[in-house]
Backbone as JSON Lines, residues from 0, in Angstrom:
{"i":0,"aa":"M","n":[191.77,102.38,226.84],"ca":[193.01,102.0,226.16],"c":[194.21,102.72,226.75]}
{"i":1,"aa":"I","n":[194.12,104.03,226.94],"ca":[195.2,104.79,227.55],"c":[194.68,105.32,228.88]}
{"i":2,"aa":"R","n":[195.41,105.03,229.93],"ca":[195.0,105.46,231.27],"c":[196.06,106.43,231.8]}
{"i":3,"aa":"V","n":[195.6,107.56,232.3],"ca":[196.5,108.54,232.91],"c":[196.43,108.32,234.42]}
{"i":4,"aa":"Q","n":[197.6,108.25,235.04],"ca":[197.67,107.92,236.45],"c":[198.71,108.8,237.12]}
{"i":5,"aa":"L","n":[198.34,109.44,238.21],"ca":[199.29,110.2,239.02],"c":[200.08,109.18,239.82]}
{"i":6,"aa":"A","n":[201.35,108.98,239.47],"ca":[202.11,107.88,240.07],"c":[203.61,108.08,239.92]}
{"i":7,"aa":"D","n":[204.34,107.42,240.8],"ca":[205.79,107.28,240.67],"c":[206.01,106.07,239.77]}
{"i":8,"aa":"I","n":[206.51,106.31,238.58],"ca":[206.65,105.24,237.58],"c":[207.51,104.08,238.07]}
{"i":9,"aa":"T","n":[208.43,104.35,239.0],"ca":[209.31,103.29,239.49],"c":[208.59,102.27,240.37]}
{"i":10,"aa":"T","n":[207.36,102.57,240.78],"ca":[206.62,101.66,241.66],"c":[205.56,100.85,240.92]}
{"i":11,"aa":"L","n":[205.38,101.09,239.64],"ca":[204.29,100.44,238.91],"c":[204.62,99.0,238.54]}
{"i":12,"aa":"E","n":[203.65,98.14,238.77],"ca":[203.8,96.72,238.44],"c":[203.24,96.48,237.05]}
{"i":13,"aa":"V","n":[204.06,96.77,236.07],"ca":[203.74,96.59,234.66],"c":[204.87,95.8,234.03]}
{"i":14,"aa":"D","n":[204.65,95.32,232.82],"ca":[205.72,94.58,232.15],"c":[206.91,95.48,231.82]}
{"i":15,"aa":"A","n":[206.61,96.71,231.4],"ca":[207.7,97.63,231.03],"c":[207.36,99.05,231.46]}
{"i":16,"aa":"I","n":[208.37,99.73,231.98],"ca":[208.26,101.16,232.18],"c":[209.19,101.82,231.17]}
{"i":17,"aa":"V","n":[208.8,103.01,230.76],"ca":[209.61,103.75,229.8],"c":[210.38,104.82,230.56]}
{"i":18,"aa":"N","n":[211.65,104.91,230.26],"ca":[212.53,105.9,230.84],"c":[212.71,107.03,229.84]}
{"i":19,"aa":"A","n":[212.49,108.26,230.29],"ca":[212.78,109.43,229.47],"c":[214.28,109.66,229.56]}
{"i":20,"aa":"A","n":[215.01,108.98,228.7],"ca":[216.47,108.91,228.77],"c":[217.14,109.97,227.91]}
{"i":21,"aa":"N","n":[218.41,110.2,228.21],"ca":[219.23,111.0,227.29],"c":[219.96,110.03,226.37]}
{"i":22,"aa":"S","n":[220.58,110.54,225.34],"ca":[221.14,109.66,224.31],"c":[222.31,108.81,224.78]}
{"i":23,"aa":"S","n":[222.94,109.16,225.9],"ca":[224.02,108.31,226.42],"c":[223.46,107.08,227.13]}
{"i":24,"aa":"L","n":[222.23,107.16,227.61],"ca":[221.56,106.13,228.41],"c":[222.22,105.91,229.76]}
{"i":25,"aa":"L","n":[223.09,106.8,230.17],"ca":[223.87,106.58,231.39],"c":[223.33,107.3,232.61]}
{"i":26,"aa":"G","n":[222.05,107.63,232.59],"ca":[221.42,108.26,233.75],"c":[221.44,109.76,233.63]}
{"i":27,"aa":"G","n":[220.65,110.38,234.46],"ca":[220.54,111.83,234.45],"c":[219.66,112.27,235.6]}
{"i":28,"aa":"G","n":[218.93,113.35,235.39],"ca":[218.04,113.85,236.42],"c":[216.62,113.39,236.18]}
{"i":29,"aa":"G","n":[215.68,113.94,236.92],"ca":[214.27,113.67,236.73],"c":[213.94,112.19,236.78]}
{"i":30,"aa":"V","n":[213.04,111.77,235.9],"ca":[212.59,110.38,235.87],"c":[213.75,109.44,235.55]}
{"i":31,"aa":"D","n":[214.67,109.87,234.73],"ca":[215.83,109.05,234.37],"c":[216.64,108.69,235.62]}
{"i":32,"aa":"G","n":[216.96,109.69,236.42],"ca":[217.7,109.45,237.65],"c":[216.93,108.59,238.63]}
{"i":33,"aa":"A","n":[215.63,108.83,238.74],"ca":[214.79,108.05,239.66],"c":[214.77,106.58,239.25]}
{"i":34,"aa":"I","n":[214.65,106.31,237.96],"ca":[214.63,104.93,237.48],"c":[215.97,104.25,237.73]}
{"i":35,"aa":"H","n":[217.05,104.95,237.44],"ca":[218.38,104.36,237.68],"c":[218.59,104.06,239.17]}
{"i":36,"aa":"R","n":[218.18,104.98,240.05],"ca":[218.34,104.73,241.49],"c":[217.5,103.54,241.94]}
{"i":37,"aa":"A","n":[216.26,103.46,241.47],"ca":[215.37,102.38,241.9],"c":[215.78,101.03,241.32]}
{"i":38,"aa":"A","n":[216.32,101.01,240.12],"ca":[216.69,99.74,239.47],"c":[218.0,99.17,240.0]}
{"i":39,"aa":"G","n":[218.85,100.05,240.53],"ca":[220.14,99.6,241.04],"c":[221.25,99.71,240.02]}
{"i":40,"aa":"P","n":[222.49,99.47,240.46],"ca":[223.66,99.67,239.58],"c":[223.71,98.76,238.36]}
{"i":41,"aa":"E","n":[222.98,97.66,238.4],"ca":[222.96,96.76,237.24],"c":[222.38,97.44,236.01]}
{"i":42,"aa":"L","n":[221.45,98.38,236.23],"ca":[220.86,99.08,235.1],"c":[221.9,99.92,234.37]}
{"i":43,"aa":"L","n":[222.72,100.62,235.12],"ca":[223.77,101.43,234.49],"c":[224.7,100.55,233.67]}
{"i":44,"aa":"Q","n":[225.08,99.4,234.19],"ca":[225.96,98.5,233.45],"c":[225.29,98.01,232.16]}
{"i":45,"aa":"A","n":[224.02,97.66,232.25],"ca":[223.29,97.2,231.06],"c":[223.21,98.32,230.02]}
{"i":46,"aa":"C","n":[223.01,99.55,230.48],"ca":[222.93,100.69,229.56],"c":[224.29,100.96,228.9]}
{"i":47,"aa":"R","n":[225.37,100.8,229.66],"ca":[226.71,100.98,229.08],"c":[226.9,100.04,227.9]}
{"i":48,"aa":"E","n":[226.42,98.81,228.05],"ca":[226.59,97.8,227.0],"c":[225.79,98.13,225.74]}
{"i":49,"aa":"L","n":[224.75,98.97,225.86],"ca":[223.95,99.35,224.7],"c":[224.65,100.39,223.82]}
{"i":50,"aa":"G","n":[225.55,101.15,224.4],"ca":[226.31,102.12,223.61],"c":[225.53,103.35,223.17]}
{"i":51,"aa":"G","n":[224.49,103.72,223.91],"ca":[223.74,104.91,223.58],"c":[222.54,104.63,222.69]}
{"i":52,"aa":"C","n":[221.81,105.71,222.37],"ca":[220.59,105.59,221.58],"c":[220.32,106.94,220.92]}
{"i":53,"aa":"P","n":[220.03,106.96,219.63],"ca":[219.73,108.22,218.96],"c":[218.38,108.8,219.4]}
{"i":54,"aa":"T","n":[218.27,110.1,219.31],"ca":[217.01,110.78,219.6],"c":[215.92,110.24,218.67]}
{"i":55,"aa":"G","n":[214.75,109.98,219.25],"ca":[213.63,109.46,218.48],"c":[213.55,107.95,218.44]}
{"i":56,"aa":"E","n":[214.44,107.29,219.15],"ca":[214.46,105.83,219.2],"c":[214.45,105.37,220.65]}
{"i":57,"aa":"A","n":[214.43,104.05,220.85],"ca":[214.42,103.48,222.19],"c":[215.23,102.19,222.22]}
{"i":58,"aa":"R","n":[215.66,101.83,223.41],"ca":[216.4,100.58,223.66],"c":[215.8,99.94,224.9]}
{"i":59,"aa":"I","n":[216.01,98.64,225.07],"ca":[215.4,97.92,226.2],"c":[216.46,97.22,227.04]}
{"i":60,"aa":"T","n":[216.21,97.22,228.36],"ca":[217.04,96.47,229.3],"c":[216.1,95.75,230.27]}
{"i":61,"aa":"D","n":[216.66,94.89,231.06],"ca":[215.9,94.3,232.16],"c":[215.53,95.4,233.15]}
{"i":62,"aa":"G","n":[214.6,95.11,234.02],"ca":[214.16,96.06,235.04],"c":[214.95,95.96,236.34]}
{"i":63,"aa":"F","n":[215.71,94.89,236.49],"ca":[216.53,94.64,237.67],"c":[215.72,94.76,238.96]}
{"i":64,"aa":"R","n":[215.94,95.75,239.8],"ca":[215.27,95.83,241.11],"c":[213.9,96.51,241.05]}
{"i":65,"aa":"L","n":[213.44,96.85,239.88],"ca":[212.13,97.47,239.71],"c":[211.04,96.4,239.68]}
{"i":66,"aa":"P","n":[209.78,96.76,239.99],"ca":[208.7,95.79,239.82],"c":[208.45,95.45,238.34]}
{"i":67,"aa":"A","n":[208.83,96.32,237.44],"ca":[208.67,96.09,236.0],"c":[209.75,95.12,235.51]}
{"i":68,"aa":"R","n":[209.37,94.25,234.58],"ca":[210.34,93.31,234.0],"c":[211.39,94.02,233.16]}
{"i":69,"aa":"F","n":[210.95,95.08,232.45],"ca":[211.83,95.77,231.52],"c":[211.81,97.27,231.76]}
{"i":70,"aa":"V","n":[212.91,97.91,231.37],"ca":[212.96,99.36,231.22],"c":[213.22,99.63,229.75]}
{"i":71,"aa":"I","n":[212.35,100.43,229.15],"ca":[212.55,100.84,227.77],"c":[213.0,102.29,227.81]}
{"i":72,"aa":"H","n":[214.21,102.51,227.33],"ca":[214.85,103.83,227.38],"c":[214.55,104.57,226.08]}
{"i":73,"aa":"A","n":[213.67,105.56,226.15],"ca":[213.26,106.32,224.97],"c":[213.88,107.7,225.03]}
{"i":74,"aa":"V","n":[214.5,108.1,223.94],"ca":[215.18,109.39,223.88],"c":[214.33,110.37,223.09]}
{"i":75,"aa":"G","n":[213.75,111.31,223.81],"ca":[212.95,112.35,223.18],"c":[213.82,113.54,222.81]}
{"i":76,"aa":"P","n":[213.26,114.46,222.05],"ca":[214.03,115.63,221.6],"c":[214.04,116.76,222.63]}
{"i":77,"aa":"V","n":[215.06,117.58,222.53],"ca":[215.08,118.85,223.24],"c":[214.22,119.82,222.43]}
{"i":78,"aa":"W","n":[213.36,120.57,223.09],"ca":[212.5,121.55,222.41],"c":[213.35,122.71,221.91]}
{"i":79,"aa":"R","n":[213.26,123.0,220.63],"ca":[214.0,124.11,220.03],"c":[213.07,125.06,219.3]}
{"i":80,"aa":"G","n":[211.82,125.12,219.75],"ca":[210.87,126.04,219.14],"c":[209.85,125.39,218.23]}
{"i":81,"aa":"G","n":[210.02,124.12,217.92],"ca":[209.03,123.39,217.14],"c":[209.33,123.24,215.66]}
{"i":82,"aa":"N","n":[210.42,123.81,215.19],"ca":[210.74,123.73,213.77],"c":[211.96,122.87,213.48]}
{"i":83,"aa":"D","n":[212.33,122.02,214.44],"ca":[213.52,121.19,214.29],"c":[213.15,119.69,214.39]}
{"i":84,"aa":"R","n":[212.0,119.32,213.79],"ca":[211.52,117.94,213.75],"c":[211.18,117.37,215.13]}
{"i":85,"aa":"E","n":[210.92,118.25,216.1],"ca":[210.65,117.78,217.45],"c":[209.46,116.83,217.52]}
{"i":86,"aa":"A","n":[208.36,117.17,216.86],"ca":[207.17,116.31,216.92],"c":[207.46,114.93,216.32]}
{"i":87,"aa":"A","n":[208.14,114.87,215.21],"ca":[208.47,113.59,214.58],"c":[209.4,112.77,215.47]}
{"i":88,"aa":"L","n":[210.36,113.43,216.09],"ca":[211.29,112.72,216.97],"c":[210.6,112.22,218.23]}
{"i":89,"aa":"L","n":[209.71,113.03,218.79],"ca":[208.98,112.6,219.98],"c":[208.07,111.42,219.63]}
{"i":90,"aa":"A","n":[207.36,111.5,218.52],"ca":[206.52,110.39,218.07],"c":[207.37,109.14,217.87]}
{"i":91,"aa":"G","n":[208.55,109.3,217.3],"ca":[209.44,108.17,217.09],"c":[209.85,107.51,218.38]}
{"i":92,"aa":"A","n":[210.1,108.29,219.42],"ca":[210.47,107.73,220.72],"c":[209.33,106.9,221.29]}
{"i":93,"aa":"Y","n":[208.1,107.41,221.23],"ca":[206.94,106.65,221.72],"c":[206.72,105.39,220.87]}
{"i":94,"aa":"R","n":[206.78,105.53,219.56],"ca":[206.55,104.39,218.67],"c":[207.61,103.31,218.87]}
{"i":95,"aa":"S","n":[208.86,103.71,218.97],"ca":[209.95,102.75,219.18],"c":[209.77,102.0,220.5]}
{"i":96,"aa":"A","n":[209.35,102.72,221.54],"ca":[209.1,102.08,222.84],"c":[207.98,101.05,222.72]}
{"i":97,"aa":"L","n":[206.91,101.42,222.03],"ca":[205.8,100.48,221.86],"c":[206.21,99.26,221.04]}
{"i":98,"aa":"E","n":[207.02,99.47,220.02],"ca":[207.51,98.34,219.21],"c":[208.34,97.39,220.05]}
{"i":99,"aa":"L","n":[209.21,97.94,220.91],"ca":[210.02,97.08,221.78],"c":[209.14,96.33,222.78]}
{"i":100,"aa":"A","n":[208.12,97.0,223.3],"ca":[207.19,96.32,224.21],"c":[206.52,95.15,223.5]}
{"i":101,"aa":"H","n":[206.04,95.4,222.3],"ca":[205.4,94.34,221.51],"c":[206.37,93.2,221.22]}
{"i":102,"aa":"D","n":[207.57,93.54,220.78],"ca":[208.57,92.53,220.43],"c":[208.97,91.67,221.63]}
{"i":103,"aa":"N","n":[208.8,92.21,222.84],"ca":[209.19,91.49,224.05],"c":[207.97,90.96,224.82]}
{"i":104,"aa":"Q","n":[206.85,90.82,224.12],"ca":[205.61,90.25,224.65],"c":[205.11,90.96,225.92]}
{"i":105,"aa":"C","n":[205.29,92.27,225.97],"ca":[204.76,93.04,227.1],"c":[203.27,93.29,226.87]}
{"i":106,"aa":"R","n":[202.49,93.06,227.88],"ca":[201.05,93.32,227.81],"c":[200.69,94.64,228.51]}
{"i":107,"aa":"S","n":[201.64,95.18,229.27],"ca":[201.4,96.45,229.97],"c":[202.66,97.31,229.91]}
{"i":108,"aa":"I","n":[202.43,98.62,229.77],"ca":[203.54,99.56,229.64],"c":[203.13,100.89,230.27]}
{"i":109,"aa":"A","n":[204.08,101.54,230.91],"ca":[203.83,102.85,231.5],"c":[204.86,103.84,230.97]}
{"i":110,"aa":"F","n":[204.36,104.98,230.51],"ca":[205.19,106.05,229.97],"c":[205.24,107.23,230.93]}
{"i":111,"aa":"P","n":[206.38,107.92,230.99],"ca":[206.4,109.24,231.61],"c":[206.07,110.27,230.53]}
{"i":112,"aa":"A","n":[206.09,111.52,230.89],"ca":[205.9,112.6,229.91],"c":[207.26,112.88,229.26]}
{"i":113,"aa":"I","n":[207.58,112.13,228.22],"ca":[208.89,112.21,227.58],"c":[209.13,113.63,227.05]}
{"i":114,"aa":"S","n":[210.31,114.15,227.32],"ca":[210.8,115.46,226.86],"c":[210.17,116.67,227.55]}
{"i":115,"aa":"C","n":[209.3,116.43,228.53],"ca":[208.58,117.55,229.16],"c":[209.28,118.14,230.38]}
{"i":116,"aa":"G","n":[210.37,117.56,230.79],"ca":[211.11,118.1,231.93],"c":[212.16,119.09,231.45]}
{"i":117,"aa":"V","n":[213.41,118.78,231.72],"ca":[214.5,119.69,231.36],"c":[214.63,119.88,229.85]}
{"i":118,"aa":"Y","n":[214.05,118.96,229.05],"ca":[214.12,119.12,227.59],"c":[213.15,120.18,227.09]}
{"i":119,"aa":"G","n":[212.24,120.64,227.94],"ca":[211.43,121.82,227.66],"c":[210.31,121.71,226.65]}
{"i":120,"aa":"Y","n":[209.9,120.49,226.28],"ca":[208.82,120.33,225.32],"c":[207.53,120.84,225.96]}
{"i":121,"aa":"P","n":[206.78,121.71,225.29],"ca":[205.52,122.21,225.86],"c":[204.57,121.04,226.16]}
{"i":122,"aa":"L","n":[204.07,121.03,227.38],"ca":[203.31,119.9,227.9],"c":[202.1,119.52,227.04]}
{"i":123,"aa":"E","n":[201.28,120.47,226.68],"ca":[200.07,120.14,225.91],"c":[200.42,119.57,224.53]}
{"i":124,"aa":"Q","n":[201.43,120.17,223.9],"ca":[201.84,119.67,222.59],"c":[202.42,118.26,222.7]}
{"i":125,"aa":"A","n":[203.24,118.04,223.71],"ca":[203.83,116.72,223.91],"c":[202.75,115.68,224.19]}
{"i":126,"aa":"A","n":[201.75,116.05,224.99],"ca":[200.66,115.12,225.3],"c":[199.91,114.73,224.03]}
{"i":127,"aa":"D","n":[199.64,115.7,223.16],"ca":[198.96,115.39,221.9],"c":[199.78,114.44,221.04]}
{"i":128,"aa":"V","n":[201.07,114.7,220.91],"ca":[201.93,113.81,220.12],"c":[201.93,112.41,220.71]}
{"i":129,"aa":"A","n":[202.08,112.32,222.02],"ca":[202.12,111.01,222.69],"c":[200.83,110.23,222.46]}
{"i":130,"aa":"V","n":[199.7,110.86,222.74],"ca":[198.41,110.17,222.63],"c":[198.12,109.78,221.18]}
{"i":131,"aa":"E","n":[198.37,110.68,220.24],"ca":[198.15,110.36,218.83],"c":[199.01,109.17,218.4]}
{"i":132,"aa":"T","n":[200.27,109.15,218.83],"ca":[201.19,108.08,218.44],"c":[200.75,106.75,219.04]}
{"i":133,"aa":"I","n":[200.34,106.77,220.3],"ca":[199.87,105.54,220.95],"c":[198.63,105.01,220.24]}
{"i":134,"aa":"I","n":[197.68,105.88,219.94],"ca":[196.45,105.45,219.25],"c":[196.78,104.87,217.88]}
{"i":135,"aa":"E","n":[197.64,105.53,217.12],"ca":[198.02,105.04,215.79],"c":[198.68,103.67,215.86]}
{"i":136,"aa":"F","n":[199.45,103.42,216.92],"ca":[200.12,102.13,217.08],"c":[199.11,101.0,217.31]}
{"i":137,"aa":"D","n":[197.96,101.34,217.89],"ca":[196.88,100.4,218.16],"c":[197.34,99.25,219.07]}
{"i":138,"aa":"P","n":[197.71,99.58,220.32],"ca":[198.22,98.56,221.23],"c":[197.36,97.31,221.4]}
{"i":139,"aa":"P","n":[196.02,97.42,221.51],"ca":[195.25,96.18,221.7],"c":[195.43,95.18,220.55]}
{"i":140,"aa":"R","n":[195.58,95.68,219.34],"ca":[195.78,94.8,218.19],"c":[197.12,94.06,218.31]}
{"i":141,"aa":"R","n":[198.01,94.6,219.12],"ca":[199.34,93.98,219.28],"c":[199.5,93.37,220.68]}
{"i":142,"aa":"N","n":[198.37,93.06,221.31],"ca":[198.35,92.39,222.61],"c":[198.93,93.2,223.75]}
{"i":143,"aa":"I","n":[198.91,94.51,223.62],"ca":[199.28,95.38,224.74],"c":[197.95,95.93,225.27]}
{"i":144,"aa":"D","n":[197.55,95.41,226.42],"ca":[196.22,95.7,226.95],"c":[196.18,96.91,227.89]}
{"i":145,"aa":"D","n":[197.32,97.26,228.46],"ca":[197.37,98.29,229.49],"c":[198.46,99.31,229.13]}
{"i":146,"aa":"V","n":[198.04,100.49,228.68],"ca":[198.97,101.58,228.37],"c":[198.67,102.7,229.35]}
{"i":147,"aa":"R","n":[199.68,103.06,230.13],"ca":[199.5,104.1,231.13],"c":[200.45,105.27,230.88]}
{"i":148,"aa":"I","n":[199.97,106.43,231.24],"ca":[200.84,107.6,231.34],"c":[201.0,107.83,232.83]}
{"i":149,"aa":"A","n":[202.21,107.67,233.33],"ca":[202.49,107.89,234.75],"c":[202.88,109.35,234.92]}
{"i":150,"aa":"A","n":[201.94,110.14,235.4],"ca":[202.16,111.58,235.56],"c":[202.8,111.84,236.92]}
{"i":151,"aa":"F","n":[203.81,112.68,236.94],"ca":[204.51,112.97,238.18],"c":[203.92,114.17,238.92]}
{"i":152,"aa":"S","n":[202.95,114.86,238.31],"ca":[202.32,116.01,238.96],"c":[200.91,116.18,238.41]}
{"i":153,"aa":"D","n":[200.11,116.95,239.12],"ca":[198.73,117.19,238.7],"c":[198.65,117.83,237.32]}
{"i":154,"aa":"N","n":[199.53,118.82,237.05],"ca":[199.43,119.5,235.75],"c":[199.78,118.56,234.59]}
{"i":155,"aa":"V","n":[200.69,117.63,234.8],"ca":[201.01,116.64,233.76],"c":[199.82,115.71,233.57]}
{"i":156,"aa":"A","n":[199.23,115.24,234.67],"ca":[198.07,114.36,234.58],"c":[196.92,115.06,233.85]}
{"i":157,"aa":"E","n":[196.67,116.31,234.17],"ca":[195.59,117.06,233.53],"c":[195.84,117.24,232.03]}
{"i":158,"aa":"A","n":[197.08,117.56,231.65],"ca":[197.4,117.77,230.23],"c":[197.24,116.48,229.44]}
{"i":159,"aa":"F","n":[197.71,115.37,230.0],"ca":[197.6,114.09,229.28],"c":[196.16,113.59,229.25]}
{"i":160,"aa":"Q","n":[195.4,113.79,230.34],"ca":[194.01,113.38,230.34],"c":[193.22,114.19,229.31]}
{"i":161,"aa":"A","n":[193.52,115.48,229.22],"ca":[192.85,116.32,228.2],"c":[193.17,115.83,226.8]}
{"i":162,"aa":"A","n":[194.42,115.41,226.56],"ca":[194.8,114.88,225.25],"c":[194.06,113.56,224.97]}
{"i":163,"aa":"V","n":[193.97,112.7,225.97],"ca":[193.22,111.45,225.79],"c":[191.77,111.77,225.45]}
{"i":164,"aa":"D","n":[191.17,112.68,226.19],"ca":[189.78,113.05,225.94],"c":[189.58,113.63,224.54]}
{"i":165,"aa":"R","n":[190.55,114.4,224.05],"ca":[190.45,114.99,222.7],"c":[190.54,113.95,221.6]}
{"i":166,"aa":"H","n":[191.37,112.94,221.81],"ca":[191.7,112.02,220.72],"c":[190.95,110.69,220.77]}
{"i":167,"aa":"L","n":[190.31,110.39,221.87],"ca":[189.58,109.11,221.95],"c":[188.09,109.35,221.9]}
């Protein structure tokens, strides 16, 4: 049900890729910058029209020059020690992305490790929240057959695979 893959998310041929976006949706560093560069300037214009997105939610745009049909921009929380609703907000970002995928008839979706870069969310904790949220959503029941975690490094792949192994 959940597959962990060491991959550049911008190259995946899935219905939707998820962007670990900031609340402005206007691009940034890490995976956000990579997705904006690969999708082309049309993505930035589409994001401007959305007017931002609150933490814990997601918005959808076309994929433009990406192999994916859609980009789902999910805004995860900045880690502040774990007592500032971070887990609930991170779960909300994953759940909102999955809901948008379902609403747009996506059968495949690839996630990055949301909030694990400059936002500082501890990798193992983030992986547990992500995997638990995906399992609770029950993608196969909603016709999402392929859920991937696109890991950008070995340590991310290992942390997410360990979370999948713990929860499935």
